[in-house]
XYZ file of C-alpha atoms in Angstrom:
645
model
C 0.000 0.000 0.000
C 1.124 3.514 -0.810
C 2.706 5.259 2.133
C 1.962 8.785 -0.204
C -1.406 10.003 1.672
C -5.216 10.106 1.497
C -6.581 7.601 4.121
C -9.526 6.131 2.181
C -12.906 6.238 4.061
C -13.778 2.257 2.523
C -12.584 -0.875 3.345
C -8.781 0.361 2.802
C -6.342 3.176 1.647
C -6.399 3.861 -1.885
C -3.597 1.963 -1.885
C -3.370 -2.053 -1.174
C 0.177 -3.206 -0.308
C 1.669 -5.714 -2.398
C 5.201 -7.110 -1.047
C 6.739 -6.284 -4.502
C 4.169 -4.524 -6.255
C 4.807 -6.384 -10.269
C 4.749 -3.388 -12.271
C 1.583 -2.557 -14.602
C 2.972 -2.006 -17.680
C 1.788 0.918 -18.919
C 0.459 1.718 -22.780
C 3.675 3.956 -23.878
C 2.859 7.045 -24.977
C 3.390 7.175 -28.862
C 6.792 8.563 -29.773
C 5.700 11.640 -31.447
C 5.853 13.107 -27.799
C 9.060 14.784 -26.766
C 10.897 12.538 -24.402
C 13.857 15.246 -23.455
C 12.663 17.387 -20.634
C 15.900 19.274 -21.234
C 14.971 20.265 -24.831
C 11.309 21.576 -23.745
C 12.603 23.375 -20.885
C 15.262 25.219 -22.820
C 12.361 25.485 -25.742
C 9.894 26.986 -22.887
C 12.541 28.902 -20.883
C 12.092 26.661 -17.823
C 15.146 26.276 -14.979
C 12.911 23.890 -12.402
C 11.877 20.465 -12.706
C 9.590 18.354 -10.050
C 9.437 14.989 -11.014
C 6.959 13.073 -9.311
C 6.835 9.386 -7.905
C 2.692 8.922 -7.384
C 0.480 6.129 -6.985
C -2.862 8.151 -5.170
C -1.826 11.748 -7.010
C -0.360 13.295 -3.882
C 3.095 13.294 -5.156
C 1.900 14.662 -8.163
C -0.318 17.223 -6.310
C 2.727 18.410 -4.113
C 5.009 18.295 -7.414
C 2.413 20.798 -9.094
C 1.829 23.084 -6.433
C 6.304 23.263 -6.311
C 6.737 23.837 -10.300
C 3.767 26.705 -9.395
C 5.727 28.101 -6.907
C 8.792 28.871 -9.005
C 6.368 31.391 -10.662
C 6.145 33.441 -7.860
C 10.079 33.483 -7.471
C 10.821 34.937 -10.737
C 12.002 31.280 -12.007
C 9.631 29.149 -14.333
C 9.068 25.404 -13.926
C 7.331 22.368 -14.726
C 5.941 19.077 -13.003
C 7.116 15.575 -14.887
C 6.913 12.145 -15.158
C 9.578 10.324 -14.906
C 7.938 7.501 -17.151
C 7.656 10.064 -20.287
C 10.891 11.117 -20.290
C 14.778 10.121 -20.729
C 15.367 10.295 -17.288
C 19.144 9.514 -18.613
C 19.301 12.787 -19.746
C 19.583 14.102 -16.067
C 23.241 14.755 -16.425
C 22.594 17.366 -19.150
C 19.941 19.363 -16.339
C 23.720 21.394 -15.994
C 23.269 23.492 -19.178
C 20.760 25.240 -18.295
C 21.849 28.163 -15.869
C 20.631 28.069 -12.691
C 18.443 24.949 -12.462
C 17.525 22.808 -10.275
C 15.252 19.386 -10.491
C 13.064 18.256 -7.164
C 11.865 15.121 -6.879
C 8.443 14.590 -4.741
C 8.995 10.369 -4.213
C 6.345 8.369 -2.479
C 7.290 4.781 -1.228
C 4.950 2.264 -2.125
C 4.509 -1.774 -0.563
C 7.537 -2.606 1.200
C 9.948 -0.009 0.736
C 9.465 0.175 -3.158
C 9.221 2.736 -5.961
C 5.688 3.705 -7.486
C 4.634 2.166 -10.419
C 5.563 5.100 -12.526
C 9.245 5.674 -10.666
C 10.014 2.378 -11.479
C 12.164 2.618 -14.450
C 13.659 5.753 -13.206
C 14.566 3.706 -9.885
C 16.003 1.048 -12.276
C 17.843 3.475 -13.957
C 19.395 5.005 -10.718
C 20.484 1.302 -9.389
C 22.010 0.959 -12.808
C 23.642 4.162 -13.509
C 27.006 4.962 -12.857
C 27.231 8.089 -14.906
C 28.140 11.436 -14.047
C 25.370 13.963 -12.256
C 28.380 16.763 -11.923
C 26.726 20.197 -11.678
C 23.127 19.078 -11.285
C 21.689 20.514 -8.066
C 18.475 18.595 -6.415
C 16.014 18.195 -3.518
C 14.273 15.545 -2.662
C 10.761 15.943 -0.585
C 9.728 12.155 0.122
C 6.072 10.881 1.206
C 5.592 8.049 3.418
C 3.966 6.404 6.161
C 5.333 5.849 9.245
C 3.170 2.565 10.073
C 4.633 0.780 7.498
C 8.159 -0.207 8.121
C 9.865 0.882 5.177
C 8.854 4.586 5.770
C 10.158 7.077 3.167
C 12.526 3.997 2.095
C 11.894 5.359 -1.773
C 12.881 8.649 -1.376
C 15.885 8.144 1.462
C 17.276 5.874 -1.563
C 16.550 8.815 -4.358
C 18.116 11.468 -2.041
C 21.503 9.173 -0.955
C 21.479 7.706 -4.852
C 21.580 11.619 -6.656
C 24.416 12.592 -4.135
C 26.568 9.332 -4.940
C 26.424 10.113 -8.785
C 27.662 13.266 -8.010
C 24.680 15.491 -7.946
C 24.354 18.843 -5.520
C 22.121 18.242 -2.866
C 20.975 22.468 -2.653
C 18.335 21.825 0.560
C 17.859 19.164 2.948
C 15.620 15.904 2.166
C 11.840 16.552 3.373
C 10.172 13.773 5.181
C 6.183 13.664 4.787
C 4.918 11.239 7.205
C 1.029 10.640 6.103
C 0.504 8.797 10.006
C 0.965 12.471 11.627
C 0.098 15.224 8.744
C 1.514 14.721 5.553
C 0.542 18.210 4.352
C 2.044 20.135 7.390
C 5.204 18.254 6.578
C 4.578 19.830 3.383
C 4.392 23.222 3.963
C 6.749 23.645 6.712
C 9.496 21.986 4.295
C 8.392 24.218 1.290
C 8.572 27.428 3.664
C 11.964 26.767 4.378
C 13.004 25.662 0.930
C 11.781 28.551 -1.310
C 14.030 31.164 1.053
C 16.972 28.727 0.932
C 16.775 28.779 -2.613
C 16.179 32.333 -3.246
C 19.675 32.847 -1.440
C 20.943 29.678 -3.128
C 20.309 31.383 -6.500
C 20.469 35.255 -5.523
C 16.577 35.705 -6.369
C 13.891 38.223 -4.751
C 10.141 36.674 -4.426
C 8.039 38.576 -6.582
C 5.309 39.512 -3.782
C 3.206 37.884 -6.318
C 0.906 36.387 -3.670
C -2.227 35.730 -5.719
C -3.841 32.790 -7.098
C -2.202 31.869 -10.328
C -4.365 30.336 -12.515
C -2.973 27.013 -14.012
C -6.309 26.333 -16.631
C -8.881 28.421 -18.327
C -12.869 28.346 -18.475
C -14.380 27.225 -21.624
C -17.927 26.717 -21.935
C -19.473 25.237 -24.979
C -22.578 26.173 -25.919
C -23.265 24.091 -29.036
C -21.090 21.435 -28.654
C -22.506 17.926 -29.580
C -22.842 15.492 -26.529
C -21.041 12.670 -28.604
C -18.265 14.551 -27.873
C -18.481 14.878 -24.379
C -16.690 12.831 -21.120
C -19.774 11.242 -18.824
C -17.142 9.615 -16.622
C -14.483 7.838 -18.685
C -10.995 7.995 -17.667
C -9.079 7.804 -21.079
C -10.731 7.661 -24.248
C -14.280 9.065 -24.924
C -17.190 6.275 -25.392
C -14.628 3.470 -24.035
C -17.703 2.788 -21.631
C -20.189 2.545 -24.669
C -17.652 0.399 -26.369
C -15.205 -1.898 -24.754
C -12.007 -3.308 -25.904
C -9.214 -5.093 -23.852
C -6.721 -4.714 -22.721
C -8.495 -3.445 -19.721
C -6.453 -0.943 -17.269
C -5.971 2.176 -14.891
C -6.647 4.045 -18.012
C -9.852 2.157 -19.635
C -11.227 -0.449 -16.950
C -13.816 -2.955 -17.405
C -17.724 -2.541 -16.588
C -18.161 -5.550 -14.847
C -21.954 -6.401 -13.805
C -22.412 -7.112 -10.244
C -23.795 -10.478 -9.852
C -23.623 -11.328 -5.963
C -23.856 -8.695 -3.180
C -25.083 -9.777 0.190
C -24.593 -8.471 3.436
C -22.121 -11.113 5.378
C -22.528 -10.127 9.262
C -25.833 -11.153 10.663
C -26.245 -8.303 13.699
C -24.671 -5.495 15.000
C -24.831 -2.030 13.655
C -21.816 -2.376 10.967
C -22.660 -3.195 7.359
C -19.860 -5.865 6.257
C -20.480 -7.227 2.323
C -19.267 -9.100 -0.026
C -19.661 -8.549 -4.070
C -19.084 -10.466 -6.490
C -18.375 -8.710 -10.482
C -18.959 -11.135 -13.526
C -15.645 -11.011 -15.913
C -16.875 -12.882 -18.351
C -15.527 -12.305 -22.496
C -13.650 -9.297 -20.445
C -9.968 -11.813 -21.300
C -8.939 -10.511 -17.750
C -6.850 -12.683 -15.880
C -5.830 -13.016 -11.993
C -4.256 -14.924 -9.254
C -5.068 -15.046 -5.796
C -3.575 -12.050 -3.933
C -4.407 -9.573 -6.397
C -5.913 -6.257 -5.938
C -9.165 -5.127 -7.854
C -9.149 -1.722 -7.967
C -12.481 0.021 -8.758
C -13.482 3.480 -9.594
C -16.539 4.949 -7.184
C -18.002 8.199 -7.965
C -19.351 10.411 -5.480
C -22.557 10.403 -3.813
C -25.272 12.599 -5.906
C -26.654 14.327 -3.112
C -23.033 15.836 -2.520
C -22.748 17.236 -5.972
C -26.285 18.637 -5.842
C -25.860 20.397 -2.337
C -22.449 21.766 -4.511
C -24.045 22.988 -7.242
C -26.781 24.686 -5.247
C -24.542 26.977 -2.758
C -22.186 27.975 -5.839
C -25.266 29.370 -7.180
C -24.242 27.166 -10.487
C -26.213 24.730 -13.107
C -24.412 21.587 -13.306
C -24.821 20.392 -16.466
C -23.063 23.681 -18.087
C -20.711 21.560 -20.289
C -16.893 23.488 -19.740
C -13.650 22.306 -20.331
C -10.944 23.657 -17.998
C -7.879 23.580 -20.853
C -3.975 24.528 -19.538
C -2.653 28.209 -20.019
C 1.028 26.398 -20.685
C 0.530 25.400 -24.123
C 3.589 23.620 -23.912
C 2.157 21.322 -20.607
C 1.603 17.319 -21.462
C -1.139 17.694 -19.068
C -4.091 19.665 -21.545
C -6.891 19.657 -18.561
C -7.193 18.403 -14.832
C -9.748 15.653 -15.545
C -10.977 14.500 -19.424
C -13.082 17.580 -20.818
C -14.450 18.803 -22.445
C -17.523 17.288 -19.633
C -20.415 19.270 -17.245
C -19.367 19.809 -13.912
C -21.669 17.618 -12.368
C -19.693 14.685 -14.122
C -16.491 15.954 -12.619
C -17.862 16.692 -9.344
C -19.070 13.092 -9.776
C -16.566 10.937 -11.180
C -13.579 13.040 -11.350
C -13.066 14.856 -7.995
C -12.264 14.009 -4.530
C -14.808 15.878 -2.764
C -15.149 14.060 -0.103
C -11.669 13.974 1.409
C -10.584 17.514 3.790
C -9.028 19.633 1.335
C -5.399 20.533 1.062
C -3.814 23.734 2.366
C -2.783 24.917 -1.005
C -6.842 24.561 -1.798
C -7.753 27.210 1.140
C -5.464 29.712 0.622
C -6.163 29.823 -3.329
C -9.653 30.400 -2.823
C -9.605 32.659 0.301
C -9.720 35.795 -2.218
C -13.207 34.823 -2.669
C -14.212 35.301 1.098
C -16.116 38.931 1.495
C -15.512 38.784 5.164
C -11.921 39.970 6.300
C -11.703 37.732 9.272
C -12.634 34.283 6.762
C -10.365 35.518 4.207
C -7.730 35.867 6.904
C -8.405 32.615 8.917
C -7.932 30.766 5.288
C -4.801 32.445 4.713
C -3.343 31.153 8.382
C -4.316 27.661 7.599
C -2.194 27.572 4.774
C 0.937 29.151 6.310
C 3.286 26.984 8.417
C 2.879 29.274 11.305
C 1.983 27.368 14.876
C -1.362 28.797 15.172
C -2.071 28.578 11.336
C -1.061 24.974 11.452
C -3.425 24.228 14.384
C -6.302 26.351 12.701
C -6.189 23.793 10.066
C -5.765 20.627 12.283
C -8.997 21.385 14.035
C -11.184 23.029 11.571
C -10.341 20.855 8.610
C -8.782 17.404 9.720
C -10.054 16.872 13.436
C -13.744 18.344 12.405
C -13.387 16.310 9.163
C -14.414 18.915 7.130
C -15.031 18.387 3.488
C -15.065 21.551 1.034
C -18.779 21.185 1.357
C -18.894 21.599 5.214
C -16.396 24.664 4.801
C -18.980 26.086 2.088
C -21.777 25.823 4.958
C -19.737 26.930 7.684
C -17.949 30.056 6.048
C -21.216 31.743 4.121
C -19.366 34.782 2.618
C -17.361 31.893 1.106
C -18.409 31.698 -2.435
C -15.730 30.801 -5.025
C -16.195 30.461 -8.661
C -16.993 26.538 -9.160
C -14.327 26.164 -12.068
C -11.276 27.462 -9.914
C -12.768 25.036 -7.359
C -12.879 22.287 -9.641
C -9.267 23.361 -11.062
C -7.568 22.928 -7.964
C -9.595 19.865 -6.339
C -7.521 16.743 -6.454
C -8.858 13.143 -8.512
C -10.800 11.100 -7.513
C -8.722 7.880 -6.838
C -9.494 4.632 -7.415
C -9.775 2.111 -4.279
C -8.359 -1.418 -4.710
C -9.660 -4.291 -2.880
C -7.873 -7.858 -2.164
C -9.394 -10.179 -4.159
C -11.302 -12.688 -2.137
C -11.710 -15.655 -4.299
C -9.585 -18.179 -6.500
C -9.686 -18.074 -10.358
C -8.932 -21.688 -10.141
C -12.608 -21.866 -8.595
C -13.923 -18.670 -10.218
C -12.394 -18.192 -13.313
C -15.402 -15.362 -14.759
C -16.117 -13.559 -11.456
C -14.267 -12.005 -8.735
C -15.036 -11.398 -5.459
C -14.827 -8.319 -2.786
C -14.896 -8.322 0.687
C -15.790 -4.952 2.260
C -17.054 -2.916 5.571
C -19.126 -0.083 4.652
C -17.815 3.036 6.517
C -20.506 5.723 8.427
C -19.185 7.968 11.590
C -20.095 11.378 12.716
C -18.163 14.556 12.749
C -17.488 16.563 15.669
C -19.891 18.899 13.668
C -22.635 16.307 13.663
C -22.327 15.907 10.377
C -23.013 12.378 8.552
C -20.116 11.022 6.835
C -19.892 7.934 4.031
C -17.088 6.674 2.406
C -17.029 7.056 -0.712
C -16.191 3.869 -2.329
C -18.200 1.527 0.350
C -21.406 3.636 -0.027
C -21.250 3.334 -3.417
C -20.211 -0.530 -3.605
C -23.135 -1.105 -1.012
C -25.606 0.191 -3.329
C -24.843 -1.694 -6.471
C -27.324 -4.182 -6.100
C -27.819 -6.676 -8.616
C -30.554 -5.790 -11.137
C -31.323 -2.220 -10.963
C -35.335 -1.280 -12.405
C -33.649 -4.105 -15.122
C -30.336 -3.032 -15.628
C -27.268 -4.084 -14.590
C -25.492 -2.513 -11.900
C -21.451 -2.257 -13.118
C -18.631 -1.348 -11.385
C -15.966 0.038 -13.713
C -12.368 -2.196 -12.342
C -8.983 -3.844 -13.497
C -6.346 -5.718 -11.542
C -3.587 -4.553 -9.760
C -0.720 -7.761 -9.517
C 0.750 -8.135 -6.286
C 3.317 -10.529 -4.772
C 1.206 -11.750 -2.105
C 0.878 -14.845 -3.545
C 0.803 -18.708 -2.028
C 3.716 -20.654 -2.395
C 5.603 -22.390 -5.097
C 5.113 -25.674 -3.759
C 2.156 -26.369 -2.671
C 3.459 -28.731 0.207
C 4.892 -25.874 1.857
C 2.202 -25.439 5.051
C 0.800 -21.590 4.922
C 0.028 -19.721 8.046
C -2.354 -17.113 7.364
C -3.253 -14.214 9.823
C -6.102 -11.734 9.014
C -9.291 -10.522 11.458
C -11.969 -8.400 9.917
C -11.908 -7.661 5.919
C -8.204 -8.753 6.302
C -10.237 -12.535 5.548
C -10.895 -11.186 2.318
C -6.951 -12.772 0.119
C -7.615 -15.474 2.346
C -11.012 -16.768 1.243
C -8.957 -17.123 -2.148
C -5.807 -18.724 -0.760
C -8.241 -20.980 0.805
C -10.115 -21.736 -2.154
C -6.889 -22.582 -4.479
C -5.692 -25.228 -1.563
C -8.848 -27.139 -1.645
C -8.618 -27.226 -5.900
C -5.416 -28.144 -5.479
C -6.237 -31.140 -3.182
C -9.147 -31.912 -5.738
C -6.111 -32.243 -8.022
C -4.204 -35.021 -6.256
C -1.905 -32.664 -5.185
C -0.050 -33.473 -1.795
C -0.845 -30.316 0.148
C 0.834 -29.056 3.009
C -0.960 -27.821 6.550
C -3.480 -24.631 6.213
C -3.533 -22.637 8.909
C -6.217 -19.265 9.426
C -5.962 -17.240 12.155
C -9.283 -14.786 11.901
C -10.471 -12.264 14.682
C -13.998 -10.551 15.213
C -15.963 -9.119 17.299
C -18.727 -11.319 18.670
C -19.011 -15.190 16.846
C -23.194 -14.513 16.664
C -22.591 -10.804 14.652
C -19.482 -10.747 12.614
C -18.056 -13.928 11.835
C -17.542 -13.428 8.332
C -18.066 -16.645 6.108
C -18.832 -18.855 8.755
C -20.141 -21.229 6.915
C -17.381 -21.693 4.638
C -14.668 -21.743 6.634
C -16.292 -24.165 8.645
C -16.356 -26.492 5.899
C -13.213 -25.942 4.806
C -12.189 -27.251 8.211
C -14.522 -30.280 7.748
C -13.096 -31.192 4.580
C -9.594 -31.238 5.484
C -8.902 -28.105 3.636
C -8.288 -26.011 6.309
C -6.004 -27.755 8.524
C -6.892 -25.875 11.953
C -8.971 -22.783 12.080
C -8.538 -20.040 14.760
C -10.692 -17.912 15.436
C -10.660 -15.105 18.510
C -14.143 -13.394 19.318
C -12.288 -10.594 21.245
C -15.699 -9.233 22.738
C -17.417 -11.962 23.551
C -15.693 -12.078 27.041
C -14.423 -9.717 29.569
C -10.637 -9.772 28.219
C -10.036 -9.204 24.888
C -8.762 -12.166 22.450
C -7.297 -10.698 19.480
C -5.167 -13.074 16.612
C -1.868 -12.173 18.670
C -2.929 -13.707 21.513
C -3.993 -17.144 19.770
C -0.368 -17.322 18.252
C 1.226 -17.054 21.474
C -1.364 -20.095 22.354
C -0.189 -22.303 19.697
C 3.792 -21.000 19.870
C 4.636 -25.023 19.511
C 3.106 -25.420 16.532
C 3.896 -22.520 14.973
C 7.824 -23.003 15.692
C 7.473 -26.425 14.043
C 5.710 -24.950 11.074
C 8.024 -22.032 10.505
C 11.705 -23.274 11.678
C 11.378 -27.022 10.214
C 8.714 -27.205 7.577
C 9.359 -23.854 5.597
C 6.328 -22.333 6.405
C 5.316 -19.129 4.573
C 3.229 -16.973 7.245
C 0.640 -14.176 5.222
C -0.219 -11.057 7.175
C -3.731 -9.365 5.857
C -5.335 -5.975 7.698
C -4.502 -3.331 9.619
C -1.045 -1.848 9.773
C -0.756 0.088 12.388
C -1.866 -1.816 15.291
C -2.590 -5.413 14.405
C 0.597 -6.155 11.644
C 2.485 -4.755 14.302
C 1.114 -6.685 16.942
C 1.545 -9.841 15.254
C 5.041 -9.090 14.261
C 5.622 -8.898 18.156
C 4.391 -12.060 18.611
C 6.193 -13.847 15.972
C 9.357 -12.178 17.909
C 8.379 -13.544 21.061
C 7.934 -17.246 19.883
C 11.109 -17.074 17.874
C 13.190 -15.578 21.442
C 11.295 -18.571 23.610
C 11.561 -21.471 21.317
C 14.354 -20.867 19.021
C 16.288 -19.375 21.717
C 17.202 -16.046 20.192
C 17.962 -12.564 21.731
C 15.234 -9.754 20.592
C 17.487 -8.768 17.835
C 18.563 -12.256 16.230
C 14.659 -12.348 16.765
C 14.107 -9.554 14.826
C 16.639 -10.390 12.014
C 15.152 -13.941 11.645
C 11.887 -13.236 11.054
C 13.522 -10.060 8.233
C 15.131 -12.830 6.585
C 11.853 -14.572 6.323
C 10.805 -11.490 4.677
C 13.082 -10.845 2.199
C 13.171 -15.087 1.372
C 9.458 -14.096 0.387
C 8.364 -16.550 3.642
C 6.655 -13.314 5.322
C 4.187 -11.903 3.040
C 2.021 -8.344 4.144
C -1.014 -6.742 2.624
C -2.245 -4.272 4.963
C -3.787 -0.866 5.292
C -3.767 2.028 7.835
């Protein structure tokens, strides 16, 4: 899972956490596109460039909002990817006077690059040329649950230096546990004075809103021509052709969704989406990753206090000709598609959002109070932490709650990040279930301190695709995301698999593929499931199945710890400690590979602890040779983690 921000408000972050995330390889972009960001930025009289490693769009968010900057400094640059450009050509960044490239790096899975850093992180293992007179900084965005925190952009930072690069301001470290976009802003604030002495430059005073897009509306345009929700090429929902991807997923119908807990006052489900003729292929472990869209009633509320009509078709087009990036989201489209497929509304906004917009505030003291949220000054930065992140306020609740507040809906929409997709481990076998797939998921609800109702986004939506809607089919647009988390090579290797809650969900697939491969003849080794709940009579997801499993010989011995059902809590920790013996055996002499499935920052942990403790009491070990043995486990592949914070 991506340690780059945006906690999701569904079953999981936006991003799921392969081990070794296999790379999606990406449709290149044709070759007509210039590939030398040195030749466009001498073309365009540029002398900055933020390249951006970014699985949820934070990276890239941060790496805009830096390449606007320079503006205001009197310099002029420009965001990249690394994937659509010679990132070779680095060395040759020294011939243009006074330049400088930042890289904004987000660690993904365990320790890894993004999926669109990878070949530049290839490159930089690889590389032994010469980075003499290139300066750099590197801002990196992590999570501190996760144990590889920042590992991506540590390496990026250390890497540049040893090739000879100038290192011109200190590496930033954005830590999305805490507050990734205070980490942010206090590191820009420092940064932009360092280099205005660094290159002898006076800010501009230019402290306005710069405009990166332009309003178009069309008037008389013809509606074949307009986006209604499609993420890369218009009518690829009308008409669908594989390969299916990020770019152009797959409607898949919804043929299964049932609620799986039988009381309590949490909605737990599982889905299941029909692949059929879609030539998609996966393997237990996987991710699906599906795009939600935001809830109507949202978007309508929006619509109404901007004073606006929704279906005004616009397109927001770039002021920098020269930009790969033409709009923020596929126009030309009506706001109300944007606002409901395009844009995270839902999510607090950003700093950089606030203090944009605050020209639009008619009343001094809101206008003011927007500008101190953005600035990295104490009482600015706890402004923000209470009125935006503690009160989880959404840039409709800020609309409500600041009424001389009224900004022009396409500067809103301009600076509003995307709408992510959410990915899901996949909770069945394609062994078993070749044409569907299957999603296990807990639909999120809570109250703000404000008393306001909040949904997640993704679960909401999920929760109301039922299965034949007034005759149609409900679809939920998806493609697979390959992870490592996968069962082992030989199926006689015994699997030890730890995962309470939704953290069942790769599970219910691993288990699935072990009972086909019995079926098979195949001589398969011990199964092991550890699974926690709440009370066995309310949340004891799949039951039934597991059960079975268990009777079958499938499941070799099923765990399971209620940890309300008495006065002390039983959590999956405590059960390992319970069957240390076993688990010894399983691990130290039968190459055991153990699978970790949930949440990161209290139960992965947890269970790490424990697998400490039984290797210090039965293998006889000191913490540390603990600690090492069960790392080495890790990097054999024998210790395998998908989890969430």
């Amino acid at each position: 899972m991506s340690q780059e921000g945006q906690k999701d408000q569904g079953h999981k972050s936006p991003e799921p956490r392969p081990v070794h995330p296999a790379i999606v390889q990406k449709a290149r972009a044709p070759s007509t596109r210039e590939t030398s960001f040195i030749e466009k930025m001498k073309k365009t009289g540029r002398n900055i460039v933020v390249f951006y490693g970014s699985q949820t769009g934070t990276g890239e968010e941060f790496a805009n909002r830096l390449s606007k900057d320079a503006q205001r400094y009197g310099m002029k640059g420009m965001a990249a990817d690394p994937e659509e450009y010679d990132m070779c050509e680095l060395s040759r960044l020294a011939e243009i006077d006074n330049s400088l490239a930042i890289f904004c790096m987000a660690t993904y899975g365990e320790g890894d690059p993004t999926d669109n850093a990878q070949d530049f992180y290839d490159w930089l293992q690889e590389s032994d040329g010469e980075l003499n007179g290139v300066n750099y900084t590197v801002f990196a965005l992590g999570n501190k649950t996760y144990e590889h925190y920042n590992a991506m952009g540590a390496y990026v930072d250390k890497r540049l230096e040893e090739l000879g690069a100038k290192r011109v301001f200190d590496l930033g470290m954005g830590d999305d546990d805490g507050n990734l976009e205070e980490d942010f802003v206090t590191w820009r604030e420092q940064f932009w004075p360092a280099m205005c002495e660094h290159f002898g430059v006076e800010a501009s005073g230019e402290d306005s809103s710069i405009r990166q897009y332009e309003l178009k509306e069309h008037n008389d345009i013809n509606m074949n021509k307009v986006y209604t929700g499609e993420l890369g090429c218009l009518k690829s929902f009308e008409t669908q052709k594989p390969p299916f991807d990020a770019k152009n997923p797959f409607l898949a119908p919804v043929i299964v969704n049932r609620k799986l807990n039988k009381a309590g006052n949490r909605h737990l489900m599982h889905l299941e989406v029909d692949i059929t003729g879609s030539k998609i292929r996966y393997e237990s472990g996987d991710h699906v990753a599906v795009y939600p869209t935001n809830d109507t009633a949202i978007v309508n509320k929006l619509g109404q206090i901007l004073g606006v009509d929704l279906d005004t078709v616009i397109s927001l087009n770039n002021l920098d000709e020269e930009s790969n990036k033409k709009h923020p989201f596929p126009c030309p489209t009506t706001y109300r598609t944007a606002l409901t497929h395009y844009l995270d509304i839902i999510h607090p906004p950003r700093t950089n959002v606030l203090y944009e917009l605050a020209q639009y505030a008619t009343d001094p003291k809101d206008q003011e109070n927007m500008h101190k949220m953005a600035s990295s000054a104490p009482e600015g930065k706890a402004l923000y932490q209470r009125f935006v992140l503690e009160d989880n306020r959404n840039i409709l609740a800020i609309l409500e709650d600041l009424p001389s507040w009224r900004p022009p809906i396409d500067h809103l929409c301009e600076l509003m990040p995307r709408l992510q997709a959410r990915y899901y481990s996949i909770a069945s076998s394609s062994k078993v279930h070749p044409n569907s797939i299957h999603i296990c998921a807990v639909l999120v609800e809570y109250t703000t301190k404000t008393g306001r109702l909040t949904k997640g986004v993704a679960t909401t939506w999920l929760k109301n695709k039922l299965v034949a809607d007034n005759g149609h089919k409900s679809t939920v647009p998806m493609y697979i995301r390959k992870s490592q988390f996968r069962l082992p090579f030989k199926a006689s290797n015994p699997v030890i698999m730890v995962g309470p809650g939704t953290g069942i969900a790769p599970f219910m697939g691993f288990i699935q593929e072990r009972g086909w491969l019995k079926q098979q003849g195949k001589e398969v080794g011990e199964t092991v499931l550890y699974f926690g709940c709440r009370h066995k009579n309310e949340d004891y997801l799949y039951q039934e199945e597991l059960e079975d499993a268990e009777k079958t010989g499938v499941i070799t011995k099923l765990n399971v710890a209620f940890s309300r059902d008495q006065e002390q809590k039983v959590y999956v920790q405590h059960l390992l400690r319970t069957n240390k013996e076993d688990l010894w055996r399983q691990i130290h002499t039968d190459n055991a590979h153990i699978y970790i499935c949930g949440d990161a920052r209290n139960m992965a942990r947890d269970v790490q602890t424990a697998f400490y403790e039984i290797a210090e009491e039965l293998g006889g070990m000191t913490r540390t040779q603990a600690t090492d043995y069960i790392k080495k486990l890790m990097t054999k592949g024998r210790y395998s983690q998908d989890v969430w914070s």
